[in-house]
Amino acid sequence: CNTLPKTELVPVHVNQITDAKAWEVRGKILIKTADDKHSTNLYWRHTATSEQLALTTMLGTSVLNLESTPFGAKLTMDGKDYQSKNPEALLLRMTGWSIPVSLLPSWITGQTQQAEHLTRDGQGRPRQLTKIIDGVKWQLTYSRWQTLNGIELPKLLTLSRPNLSLKIQLNQWQALAVQGSK
Amino acid sequence: SDADQLRQKLISIKSLHAQFEQKVTDINGKTIQNGSGIFALSNPSKLYWNLIDPDESLIVANKDTVWVYNPFAEEVTLFSLDQAVASSPMTLLIHRDNTTWSKYLVVKKDQCYGITPKIAEGNVTKVTACFKGKEIASFSINDSQGNVSLFTLSEQRELSPEERSLFDFVPPKDVDIDDQRPQY
């Protein structure tokens, strides 16, 4: 019979977002710079020890794939692989987009613990926050919320810094866990 | 040749309206994108691909212009049909001329035809069209990163007369128009 390898992650139900040690999202991202805009489909898989970001065209072909672990990051674009210790620096060098890879997993799931100047909406959900990263001021705005698999999550958020803005829409979210673990 | 057989099969499809399910898997087999919508084509050179779920995207090819409407980006991009074949090879399904087809190698295996560019152009390494009798059952796009984007068709039927207007795309008012067609 076809037994899944131990580390295979499978969908699991969680009662609250903080219980999800690993998850994946599918949605869309619009990256606007001063002179250009790129819109792709977005897939993000977050685990305790790794991040995977896959951007694809409407028809499903790959735009880029970024995988990072504590040991380093690998970016695949146009059939070529690039390596670096730091995923943010690698993405910036190869695409010109500075995307806060380390903070995005918590932000796209509405977890905004280490933020400055956080405002909340009428239902107590984060509305807007600012965060200084490497001397650059980022502003994050949540404009729509939704419930996916029983968890309240952002539907639409915009993250911007001087001459770069990211609009991210989440369509699907799924918590993951190792097969058979609690 | 396999190529002639495929082209005959495509030409014999006067028009088509179908539901599609799209599933994209990455090199490790993970589903990184999925969706569903309506796919239609009318010979010669008219194609309509409308993703409806999880959200809308639209590709319309009509004679030698291809419109790609992306509501999320509030943008319509225009390509010539030749340009489009490289980026969205589905348009090969409606392309008639020999010069375009001569750039591809077609190999038949069971009910499927594998279409590979003789000179790699862009990211796409292969397009596969599979038939069930005379009907297109599915087509898939493989790229150099190991992604496989599979479109499974169902409820295939001829276009009704009023559905002819599917191919007359008019960009909505408040969107950016990005005309990428080569300017003669």
Coordinates of C-alpha atoms in Angstrom, one line a residue:
Chain A
C1 CA 0.0 0.0 0.0
N2 CA 1.1 3.6 -0.5
T3 CA 2.2 4.8 2.9
L4 CA 3.1 8.5 3.0
P5 CA 6.6 9.3 4.0
K6 CA 6.8 10.5 7.7
T7 CA 7.3 14.1 6.8
E8 CA 4.4 14.3 4.4
L9 CA 2.2 17.2 5.4
V10 CA -1.5 16.6 5.2
P11 CA -4.6 18.8 5.7
V12 CA -5.6 19.0 9.4
H13 CA -8.4 21.0 11.2
V14 CA -7.4 23.6 13.7
N15 CA -9.6 25.7 16.0
Q16 CA -7.4 28.8 15.9
I17 CA -4.7 30.2 13.7
T18 CA -2.0 29.8 16.3
D19 CA -2.6 26.1 16.5
A20 CA -1.5 25.8 12.8
K21 CA 2.2 25.0 12.9
A22 CA 2.1 24.6 9.1
W23 CA -0.3 25.9 6.5
E24 CA -0.6 26.7 2.8
V25 CA -2.5 29.5 1.1
R26 CA -3.5 30.0 -2.6
G27 CA -4.5 33.5 -3.9
K28 CA -3.2 36.3 -6.0
I29 CA -0.6 39.0 -5.7
L30 CA -0.2 42.4 -7.5
I31 CA 3.2 43.9 -7.2
K32 CA 3.4 47.5 -8.2
T33 CA 6.6 49.4 -8.5
A34 CA 7.2 53.0 -9.7
D35 CA 7.2 52.0 -13.3
D36 CA 5.7 48.5 -13.6
K37 CA 3.0 46.2 -12.3
H38 CA 3.0 42.4 -12.1
S39 CA 0.0 40.2 -11.2
T40 CA 0.4 36.5 -10.6
N41 CA -1.2 33.7 -8.7
L42 CA 0.3 33.1 -5.3
Y43 CA 0.9 29.9 -3.4
W44 CA 2.6 30.0 0.0
R45 CA 3.5 27.0 2.2
H46 CA 4.7 27.9 5.7
T47 CA 6.1 25.3 8.1
A48 CA 8.1 25.6 11.3
T49 CA 11.3 25.3 9.4
S50 CA 10.6 26.4 5.9
E51 CA 8.8 28.8 3.6
Q52 CA 7.8 28.1 -0.1
L53 CA 6.5 30.9 -2.3
A54 CA 5.4 29.9 -5.8
L55 CA 4.1 32.5 -8.2
T56 CA 2.4 31.3 -11.4
T57 CA 0.7 32.8 -14.4
M58 CA -3.0 32.5 -15.2
L59 CA -2.3 29.4 -17.1
G60 CA -0.3 27.8 -14.3
T61 CA 3.3 28.2 -15.7
S62 CA 5.9 29.2 -13.2
V63 CA 6.9 32.8 -12.7
L64 CA 9.2 32.1 -9.8
N65 CA 9.6 29.7 -6.9
L66 CA 11.4 30.7 -3.7
E67 CA 12.2 28.1 -1.0
S68 CA 13.9 29.1 2.2
T69 CA 15.0 27.2 5.3
P70 CA 17.3 28.1 8.2
F71 CA 20.2 26.9 6.0
G72 CA 19.6 29.3 3.1
A73 CA 17.3 30.2 0.2
K74 CA 16.9 29.0 -3.3
L75 CA 15.1 31.0 -6.0
T76 CA 14.1 29.4 -9.3
M77 CA 13.3 31.6 -12.3
D78 CA 13.3 31.1 -16.0
G79 CA 14.7 27.6 -15.5
K80 CA 17.7 28.8 -13.5
D81 CA 18.4 28.4 -9.8
Y82 CA 20.0 31.1 -7.6
Q83 CA 21.1 30.5 -4.0
S84 CA 21.7 32.9 -1.0
K85 CA 21.7 32.9 2.7
N86 CA 19.0 35.6 2.8
P87 CA 15.7 35.1 0.9
E88 CA 14.8 38.8 1.0
A89 CA 18.2 39.8 -0.5
L90 CA 18.0 37.1 -3.1
L91 CA 14.4 38.1 -4.2
L92 CA 15.4 41.8 -4.4
R93 CA 18.6 41.0 -6.4
M94 CA 16.8 38.9 -8.9
T95 CA 13.4 40.6 -9.3
G96 CA 13.9 44.1 -7.9
W97 CA 11.0 43.5 -5.5
S98 CA 11.8 43.9 -1.8
I99 CA 9.3 41.5 -0.2
P100 CA 9.5 40.9 3.6
V101 CA 9.6 37.1 3.3
S102 CA 10.1 36.5 7.0
L103 CA 7.2 38.7 8.2
L104 CA 4.7 37.9 5.4
P105 CA 3.6 34.5 6.8
S106 CA 2.2 36.1 10.0
W107 CA 0.9 39.2 8.2
I108 CA -1.1 37.3 5.5
T109 CA -2.7 35.3 8.2
G110 CA -3.6 38.4 10.2
Q111 CA -1.1 37.8 13.0
T112 CA 0.3 41.2 13.8
Q113 CA 2.1 40.8 17.1
Q114 CA 5.4 42.7 16.6
A115 CA 3.9 45.8 14.8
E116 CA 4.1 49.5 15.7
H117 CA 1.1 51.8 15.6
L118 CA -1.6 49.1 15.2
T119 CA -5.2 50.2 14.7
R120 CA -8.1 47.9 14.9
D121 CA -11.6 47.8 13.2
G122 CA -14.9 47.8 14.9
Q123 CA -14.7 44.0 15.4
G124 CA -11.2 44.2 17.0
R125 CA -9.4 42.9 14.0
P126 CA -6.2 44.6 12.8
R127 CA -7.0 47.4 10.4
Q128 CA -3.7 49.1 9.8
L129 CA -0.1 48.9 11.1
T130 CA 3.3 50.3 10.3
K131 CA 6.6 48.4 10.8
I132 CA 10.2 49.7 10.3
I133 CA 12.3 47.0 8.6
D134 CA 16.0 47.8 8.0
G135 CA 15.1 51.5 8.2
V136 CA 12.3 51.3 5.7
K137 CA 8.7 52.1 6.8
W138 CA 6.2 49.5 5.7
Q139 CA 2.4 50.2 6.0
L140 CA 0.0 47.2 6.1
T141 CA -3.8 47.7 5.6
Y142 CA -6.4 44.9 5.9
S143 CA -9.4 45.9 3.7
R144 CA -11.5 42.7 3.8
W145 CA -11.8 39.6 6.0
Q146 CA -13.2 36.1 5.5
T147 CA -13.7 32.8 7.2
L148 CA -11.8 29.9 5.7
N149 CA -11.9 26.4 7.3
G150 CA -13.5 28.0 10.4
I151 CA -10.7 30.5 10.8
E152 CA -11.1 34.2 10.4
L153 CA -8.4 35.3 7.9
P154 CA -7.7 38.4 5.8
K155 CA -9.3 38.3 2.3
L156 CA -7.5 41.4 0.9
L157 CA -4.5 43.2 2.3
T158 CA -2.1 45.9 0.9
L159 CA 1.5 46.2 2.0
S160 CA 3.4 49.3 0.9
R161 CA 6.7 51.1 1.3
P162 CA 8.1 54.0 -0.8
N163 CA 7.6 53.1 -4.5
L164 CA 6.5 49.5 -4.0
S165 CA 3.1 48.1 -3.1
L166 CA 1.9 44.6 -2.8
K167 CA -1.9 43.8 -3.0
I168 CA -2.6 40.2 -1.8
Q169 CA -5.9 38.4 -2.0
L170 CA -6.3 35.0 -0.2
N171 CA -8.7 32.5 -1.8
Q172 CA -7.8 29.3 0.1
W173 CA -6.1 28.6 3.4
Q174 CA -5.4 25.1 4.8
A175 CA -3.7 24.1 8.1
L176 CA -1.2 21.2 7.6
A177 CA 0.4 18.7 10.0
V178 CA 2.6 15.7 9.7
Q179 CA 0.6 12.5 9.0
G180 CA -0.7 11.1 12.2
S181 CA 0.6 13.7 14.6
K182 CA -1.7 15.5 17.0
Chain B
S1 CA 2.0 12.5 -39.6
D2 CA 0.8 12.9 -36.0
A3 CA 0.8 16.7 -36.5
D4 CA -1.5 16.4 -39.5
Q5 CA -3.8 14.0 -37.6
L6 CA -4.0 16.5 -34.7
R7 CA -4.6 19.4 -37.0
Q8 CA -7.4 17.4 -38.7
K9 CA -9.0 16.7 -35.4
L10 CA -8.8 20.3 -34.4
I11 CA -10.3 21.5 -37.7
S12 CA -13.1 19.0 -37.4
I13 CA -14.2 20.8 -34.2
K14 CA -16.4 23.6 -35.8
S15 CA -17.1 25.1 -32.4
L16 CA -16.9 24.1 -28.7
H17 CA -18.4 25.2 -25.4
A18 CA -17.2 23.4 -22.3
Q19 CA -16.7 23.6 -18.5
F20 CA -13.1 23.3 -17.4
E21 CA -11.4 22.4 -14.1
Q22 CA -7.8 23.6 -13.8
K23 CA -5.3 22.1 -11.4
V24 CA -1.6 23.1 -11.3
T25 CA 0.9 20.9 -9.6
D26 CA 4.5 21.8 -8.8
I27 CA 7.6 19.6 -9.3
N28 CA 6.8 17.9 -6.0
G29 CA 3.2 17.2 -7.0
K30 CA 1.7 19.8 -4.6
T31 CA -1.4 21.6 -5.9
I32 CA -0.3 25.2 -6.1
Q33 CA -3.2 26.6 -8.0
N34 CA -6.7 25.4 -9.0
G35 CA -9.9 26.9 -10.5
S36 CA -12.8 26.3 -12.8
G37 CA -14.6 28.2 -15.6
I38 CA -15.8 28.2 -19.2
F39 CA -13.7 27.3 -22.3
A40 CA -15.0 27.9 -25.8
L41 CA -13.5 28.0 -29.2
S42 CA -14.7 28.5 -32.7
N43 CA -12.8 27.7 -35.8
P44 CA -11.0 29.4 -37.3
S45 CA -9.0 31.4 -34.7
K46 CA -11.5 32.2 -32.0
L47 CA -10.9 31.2 -28.3
Y48 CA -12.5 32.1 -25.0
W49 CA -11.1 31.0 -21.6
N50 CA -12.9 32.4 -18.6
L51 CA -11.7 31.4 -15.2
I52 CA -14.7 32.0 -12.8
D53 CA -13.7 30.4 -9.5
P54 CA -11.9 31.3 -7.2
D55 CA -11.9 34.6 -9.1
E56 CA -12.2 35.9 -12.6
S57 CA -9.6 36.0 -15.3
L58 CA -10.3 36.0 -19.0
I59 CA -8.5 35.3 -22.2
V60 CA -10.2 36.0 -25.6
A61 CA -8.6 35.4 -28.9
N62 CA -10.4 36.7 -32.0
K63 CA -8.6 36.5 -35.4
D64 CA -5.2 38.0 -34.8
T65 CA -5.7 39.7 -31.4
V66 CA -5.6 38.2 -28.0
W67 CA -7.0 40.0 -25.0
V68 CA -6.0 39.0 -21.5
Y69 CA -8.2 40.6 -18.8
N70 CA -7.0 40.5 -15.2
P71 CA -9.7 42.1 -13.0
F72 CA -7.4 41.8 -9.9
A73 CA -4.8 44.0 -11.6
E74 CA -7.5 46.1 -13.3
E75 CA -5.7 45.6 -16.5
V76 CA -6.3 44.3 -20.1
T77 CA -3.2 43.2 -22.1
L78 CA -3.3 42.8 -25.8
F79 CA -1.1 40.4 -27.8
S80 CA -0.9 39.4 -31.4
L81 CA -2.0 35.7 -31.9
D82 CA 1.6 34.8 -32.8
Q83 CA 3.0 36.4 -29.6
A84 CA 0.3 34.6 -27.6
V85 CA 1.1 31.2 -28.9
A86 CA 4.5 31.4 -27.1
S87 CA 3.0 32.6 -23.8
S88 CA -0.4 30.9 -23.8
P89 CA 0.1 27.9 -26.1
M90 CA -3.6 27.1 -25.8
T91 CA -4.0 29.5 -28.7
L92 CA -2.2 26.9 -30.8
L93 CA -5.4 25.0 -30.7
I94 CA -7.0 27.6 -33.0
H95 CA -3.9 28.5 -35.1
R96 CA -4.2 27.4 -38.7
D97 CA -1.1 28.4 -40.6
N98 CA 1.7 26.0 -41.4
T99 CA 4.5 28.3 -40.5
T100 CA 3.4 28.3 -36.9
W101 CA 2.7 24.6 -36.7
S102 CA 6.1 23.9 -38.3
K103 CA 7.8 25.2 -35.2
Y104 CA 6.4 22.3 -33.2
L105 CA 7.0 18.6 -33.0
V106 CA 3.8 16.6 -32.5
V107 CA 4.0 13.0 -31.1
K108 CA 0.8 10.9 -30.6
K109 CA 0.5 8.5 -27.6
D110 CA -2.8 6.7 -27.2
Q111 CA -5.5 9.5 -27.4
C112 CA -3.0 12.3 -26.6
Y113 CA -0.9 14.5 -28.8
G114 CA 2.3 15.9 -27.2
I115 CA 3.2 19.3 -28.8
T116 CA 6.8 20.4 -28.1
P117 CA 8.4 23.6 -29.5
K118 CA 11.4 22.7 -31.7
I119 CA 13.1 25.8 -30.3
A120 CA 12.4 26.4 -26.6
E121 CA 10.6 29.8 -26.4
G122 CA 9.6 31.0 -23.0
N123 CA 8.9 28.7 -20.1
V124 CA 6.6 26.2 -21.8
T125 CA 8.2 22.9 -22.7
K126 CA 5.2 20.9 -23.8
V127 CA 1.4 21.2 -24.4
T128 CA -0.6 18.0 -24.5
A129 CA -4.1 17.7 -26.0
C130 CA -6.0 14.5 -25.2
F131 CA -9.2 13.4 -27.0
K132 CA -12.1 11.2 -26.3
G133 CA -13.3 10.3 -29.8
K134 CA -13.7 13.6 -31.6
E135 CA -13.9 15.7 -28.4
I136 CA -11.1 17.4 -26.6
A137 CA -11.1 15.7 -23.1
S138 CA -8.2 17.7 -21.6
F139 CA -5.1 19.7 -22.3
S140 CA -2.1 20.3 -20.1
I141 CA 0.9 22.7 -20.1
N142 CA 4.3 21.6 -18.8
D143 CA 6.9 24.2 -18.0
S144 CA 10.7 24.2 -17.4
Q145 CA 10.2 24.4 -13.6
G146 CA 8.2 21.1 -13.5
N147 CA 4.8 22.7 -13.2
V148 CA 2.0 20.8 -14.8
S149 CA -1.2 22.8 -15.5
L150 CA -4.0 20.4 -16.4
F151 CA -7.3 21.6 -17.8
T152 CA -10.0 18.9 -17.8
L153 CA -13.0 19.6 -20.0
S154 CA -16.6 18.5 -19.4
E155 CA -20.1 19.1 -20.8
Q156 CA -18.6 19.7 -24.3
R157 CA -21.2 20.9 -26.9
E158 CA -21.4 23.1 -29.9
L159 CA -21.7 26.9 -29.4
S160 CA -25.2 28.2 -29.7
P161 CA -25.7 31.1 -32.2
E162 CA -26.0 33.8 -29.5
E163 CA -22.8 32.5 -27.8
R164 CA -20.9 33.9 -30.9
S165 CA -20.6 37.1 -29.0
L166 CA -18.3 35.5 -26.4
F167 CA -15.4 36.3 -28.7
D168 CA -16.2 40.0 -29.0
F169 CA -14.3 41.3 -26.0
V170 CA -14.8 45.0 -25.0
P171 CA -12.5 46.2 -22.2
P172 CA -14.3 47.6 -19.2
K173 CA -14.1 51.3 -18.7
D174 CA -11.8 51.8 -15.7
V175 CA -8.9 49.4 -16.5
D176 CA -5.4 50.0 -17.8
I177 CA -4.9 48.9 -21.4
D178 CA -1.4 47.5 -22.1
D179 CA -1.0 46.9 -25.8
Q180 CA 1.9 44.6 -26.3
R181 CA 1.2 43.9 -30.0
P182 CA 4.2 44.6 -32.3
Q183 CA 3.6 48.0 -33.9
Y184 CA 4.0 47.8 -37.7

